[in-house]
Amino acid sequence: MSTETILQGAQKRAQAAGKRHAGDLTPEEAHALLCDHPKAILIDVRSHPELDFSGFVEGCCHVPWQLYPGMTPNPDFDAELRGKAQPDDLLLLLCRTGGRSLAAAEHLADLGYRHCYNVLGGFEGKHDVHGQRGKVDGWKASGLPWKNK
């Protein structure tokens, strides 16, 4: 599937849901973009302990949306993001389940970042019937590459 086709589908999903950011990508689509689009940047917005505990996508940029402990808003988020990406860059935002990355994508869209895409299901996705993550949806459940520290 071409980059253009992937982005158009993601844009339609977000528009249908009334969202302000550029689009919503499946994990597989996000991975394809990272492989095929040389300027795509994966921004993981999880806290530092989440990356240490749950794993991460190698090569991603890390800019926490909230700070541990307490999960308070990161007052330096905008400045940290500006240090890693420009408003015209293709940004793919990832968190644990897709909620914080959605909030970050909407926030960045309001700041003029025109190509912010949320990765649906996040890194670990929702709980399965046994209360475990990483098996129903998200990056891990999709069988995409990731690693632990």
mmCIF file of C-alpha atoms in Angstrom:
data_model
loop_
_atom_site.group_PDB
_atom_site.id
_atom_site.type_symbol
_atom_site.label_atom_id
_atom_site.label_comp_id
_atom_site.label_asym_id
_atom_site.label_seq_id
_atom_site.Cartn_x
_atom_site.Cartn_y
_atom_site.Cartn_z
ATOM 1 C CA MET A 1 0.000 0.000 0.000
ATOM 2 C CA SER A 2 1.409 3.412 -0.926
ATOM 3 C CA THR A 3 2.159 6.185 1.560
ATOM 4 C CA GLU A 4 -0.527 8.333 -0.051
ATOM 5 C CA THR A 5 -3.161 5.589 0.248
ATOM 6 C CA ILE A 6 -2.282 4.953 3.903
ATOM 7 C CA LEU A 7 -2.436 8.643 4.804
ATOM 8 C CA GLN A 8 -5.738 9.165 2.969
ATOM 9 C CA GLY A 9 -7.324 6.266 4.859
ATOM 10 C CA ALA A 10 -6.017 7.607 8.170
ATOM 11 C CA GLN A 11 -7.358 11.068 7.374
ATOM 12 C CA LYS A 12 -10.808 9.662 6.588
ATOM 13 C CA ARG A 13 -10.906 7.802 9.925
ATOM 14 C CA ALA A 14 -10.079 10.943 11.897
ATOM 15 C CA GLN A 15 -12.462 13.166 9.923
ATOM 16 C CA ALA A 16 -15.304 10.696 10.387
ATOM 17 C CA ALA A 17 -14.757 10.892 14.150
ATOM 18 C CA GLY A 18 -14.566 14.708 14.125
ATOM 19 C CA LYS A 19 -10.927 14.861 15.189
ATOM 20 C CA ARG A 20 -8.624 17.824 14.503
ATOM 21 C CA HIS A 21 -5.341 16.004 13.892
ATOM 22 C CA ALA A 22 -4.311 14.665 10.477
ATOM 23 C CA GLY A 23 -5.368 11.051 10.921
ATOM 24 C CA ASP A 24 -5.560 7.733 12.768
ATOM 25 C CA LEU A 25 -3.229 4.930 11.672
ATOM 26 C CA THR A 26 -3.347 1.246 12.454
ATOM 27 C CA PRO A 27 -0.064 -0.033 13.889
ATOM 28 C CA GLU A 28 0.621 -1.884 10.623
ATOM 29 C CA GLU A 29 0.102 1.315 8.628
ATOM 30 C CA ALA A 30 2.393 3.250 10.975
ATOM 31 C CA HIS A 31 5.088 0.596 10.589
ATOM 32 C CA ALA A 32 4.757 0.677 6.790
ATOM 33 C CA LEU A 33 5.155 4.464 6.815
ATOM 34 C CA LEU A 34 8.238 4.234 9.011
ATOM 35 C CA CYS A 35 9.748 1.709 6.589
ATOM 36 C CA ASP A 36 8.800 3.517 3.379
ATOM 37 C CA HIS A 37 8.789 7.221 4.236
ATOM 38 C CA PRO A 38 12.324 8.429 5.042
ATOM 39 C CA LYS A 39 11.145 11.489 6.963
ATOM 40 C CA ALA A 40 8.443 9.857 9.101
ATOM 41 C CA ILE A 41 9.166 10.262 12.820
ATOM 42 C CA LEU A 42 7.681 8.001 15.488
ATOM 43 C CA ILE A 43 7.132 9.990 18.685
ATOM 44 C CA ASP A 44 6.471 7.848 21.776
ATOM 45 C CA VAL A 45 4.669 10.013 24.338
ATOM 46 C CA ARG A 46 4.707 7.496 27.223
ATOM 47 C CA SER A 47 6.533 8.152 30.492
ATOM 48 C CA HIS A 48 10.111 6.963 30.991
ATOM 49 C CA PRO A 49 9.107 4.068 33.318
ATOM 50 C CA GLU A 50 6.618 2.794 30.725
ATOM 51 C CA LEU A 51 9.371 2.473 28.140
ATOM 52 C CA ASP A 52 11.580 0.688 30.676
ATOM 53 C CA PHE A 53 8.809 -1.659 31.840
ATOM 54 C CA SER A 54 6.841 -2.378 28.654
ATOM 55 C CA GLY A 55 9.390 -1.951 25.878
ATOM 56 C CA PHE A 56 9.648 0.441 22.966
ATOM 57 C CA VAL A 57 9.986 0.704 19.213
ATOM 58 C CA GLU A 58 13.640 0.984 18.296
ATOM 59 C CA GLY A 59 14.488 4.293 16.634
ATOM 60 C CA CYS A 60 11.541 6.204 18.062
ATOM 61 C CA CYS A 61 11.849 9.649 19.596
ATOM 62 C CA HIS A 62 10.660 9.938 23.158
ATOM 63 C CA VAL A 63 8.772 13.034 24.314
ATOM 64 C CA PRO A 64 6.590 12.287 27.353
ATOM 65 C CA TRP A 65 3.128 13.837 27.296
ATOM 66 C CA GLN A 66 2.787 13.285 31.051
ATOM 67 C CA LEU A 67 5.395 12.860 33.770
ATOM 68 C CA TYR A 68 5.735 9.986 36.215
ATOM 69 C CA PRO A 69 4.835 9.785 39.051
ATOM 70 C CA GLY A 70 1.435 11.361 39.141
ATOM 71 C CA MET A 71 1.064 11.533 35.356
ATOM 72 C CA THR A 72 1.001 15.326 35.430
ATOM 73 C CA PRO A 73 1.219 17.222 32.123
ATOM 74 C CA ASN A 74 4.773 17.664 30.863
ATOM 75 C CA PRO A 75 5.322 21.451 30.935
ATOM 76 C CA ASP A 76 8.223 21.053 28.494
ATOM 77 C CA PHE A 77 6.356 18.945 25.933
ATOM 78 C CA ASP A 78 6.156 21.672 23.279
ATOM 79 C CA ALA A 79 9.811 22.661 23.602
ATOM 80 C CA GLU A 80 11.001 19.036 23.626
ATOM 81 C CA LEU A 81 8.923 18.253 20.548
ATOM 82 C CA ARG A 82 10.274 21.311 18.711
ATOM 83 C CA GLY A 83 13.756 19.951 19.385
ATOM 84 C CA LYS A 84 12.907 16.751 17.514
ATOM 85 C CA ALA A 85 10.406 17.756 14.820
ATOM 86 C CA GLN A 86 9.216 20.637 12.686
ATOM 87 C CA PRO A 87 5.575 21.571 11.904
ATOM 88 C CA ASP A 88 5.781 20.066 8.401
ATOM 89 C CA ASP A 89 7.295 16.733 9.493
ATOM 90 C CA LEU A 90 5.280 13.516 9.260
ATOM 91 C CA LEU A 91 4.730 12.616 12.916
ATOM 92 C CA LEU A 92 3.337 9.297 14.139
ATOM 93 C CA LEU A 93 2.368 9.484 17.813
ATOM 94 C CA LEU A 94 2.294 6.414 20.041
ATOM 95 C CA CYS A 95 1.398 5.828 23.703
ATOM 96 C CA ARG A 96 0.244 2.809 25.698
ATOM 97 C CA THR A 97 -3.319 2.497 24.377
ATOM 98 C CA GLY A 98 -3.840 5.447 22.028
ATOM 99 C CA GLY A 99 -5.390 7.999 24.394
ATOM 100 C CA ARG A 100 -2.425 10.197 25.273
ATOM 101 C CA SER A 101 -1.064 10.053 21.733
ATOM 102 C CA LEU A 102 -4.464 11.230 20.492
ATOM 103 C CA ALA A 103 -4.417 14.136 22.968
ATOM 104 C CA ALA A 104 -0.861 15.007 21.897
ATOM 105 C CA ALA A 105 -1.782 14.829 18.193
ATOM 106 C CA GLU A 106 -4.768 17.132 18.731
ATOM 107 C CA HIS A 107 -2.598 19.533 20.749
ATOM 108 C CA LEU A 108 0.098 19.591 18.071
ATOM 109 C CA ALA A 109 -2.504 20.153 15.357
ATOM 110 C CA ASP A 110 -3.660 23.213 17.307
ATOM 111 C CA LEU A 111 -0.024 24.422 17.333
ATOM 112 C CA GLY A 112 0.204 24.161 13.553
ATOM 113 C CA TYR A 113 1.746 20.698 13.111
ATOM 114 C CA ARG A 114 -0.149 19.636 10.004
ATOM 115 C CA HIS A 115 0.911 15.987 9.708
ATOM 116 C CA CYS A 116 0.300 14.463 13.160
ATOM 117 C CA TYR A 117 -1.094 10.944 13.097
ATOM 118 C CA ASN A 118 -2.233 8.921 16.090
ATOM 119 C CA VAL A 119 -1.383 5.203 16.203
ATOM 120 C CA LEU A 120 -4.609 3.410 17.138
ATOM 121 C CA GLY A 121 -4.365 0.960 20.028
ATOM 122 C CA GLY A 122 -1.009 2.396 21.066
ATOM 123 C CA PHE A 123 1.897 0.168 22.005
ATOM 124 C CA GLU A 124 0.035 -2.321 24.201
ATOM 125 C CA GLY A 125 -3.661 -1.897 23.411
ATOM 126 C CA LYS A 126 -6.584 -2.665 25.643
ATOM 127 C CA HIS A 127 -6.846 -5.499 28.164
ATOM 128 C CA ASP A 128 -7.797 -9.002 27.058
ATOM 129 C CA VAL A 129 -10.259 -11.149 29.032
ATOM 130 C CA HIS A 130 -7.436 -11.999 31.475
ATOM 131 C CA GLY A 131 -6.563 -8.354 32.107
ATOM 132 C CA GLN A 132 -3.355 -8.515 30.074
ATOM 133 C CA ARG A 133 -2.265 -5.974 27.481
ATOM 134 C CA GLY A 134 -0.341 -6.551 24.292
ATOM 135 C CA LYS A 135 -2.589 -9.334 23.010
ATOM 136 C CA VAL A 136 -5.760 -7.670 21.644
ATOM 137 C CA ASP A 137 -4.684 -4.624 19.670
ATOM 138 C CA GLY A 138 -1.831 -2.171 19.403
ATOM 139 C CA TRP A 139 1.772 -2.399 18.212
ATOM 140 C CA LYS A 140 2.734 -5.511 20.218
ATOM 141 C CA ALA A 141 -0.381 -7.515 19.340
ATOM 142 C CA SER A 142 0.216 -6.723 15.666
ATOM 143 C CA GLY A 143 3.527 -8.572 15.834
ATOM 144 C CA LEU A 144 5.558 -5.506 14.862
ATOM 145 C CA PRO A 145 9.200 -5.123 15.959
ATOM 146 C CA TRP A 146 9.930 -3.776 19.426
ATOM 147 C CA LYS A 147 12.436 -4.390 22.185
ATOM 148 C CA ASN A 148 13.070 -4.101 25.899
ATOM 149 C CA LYS A 149 15.971 -2.188 27.396
#
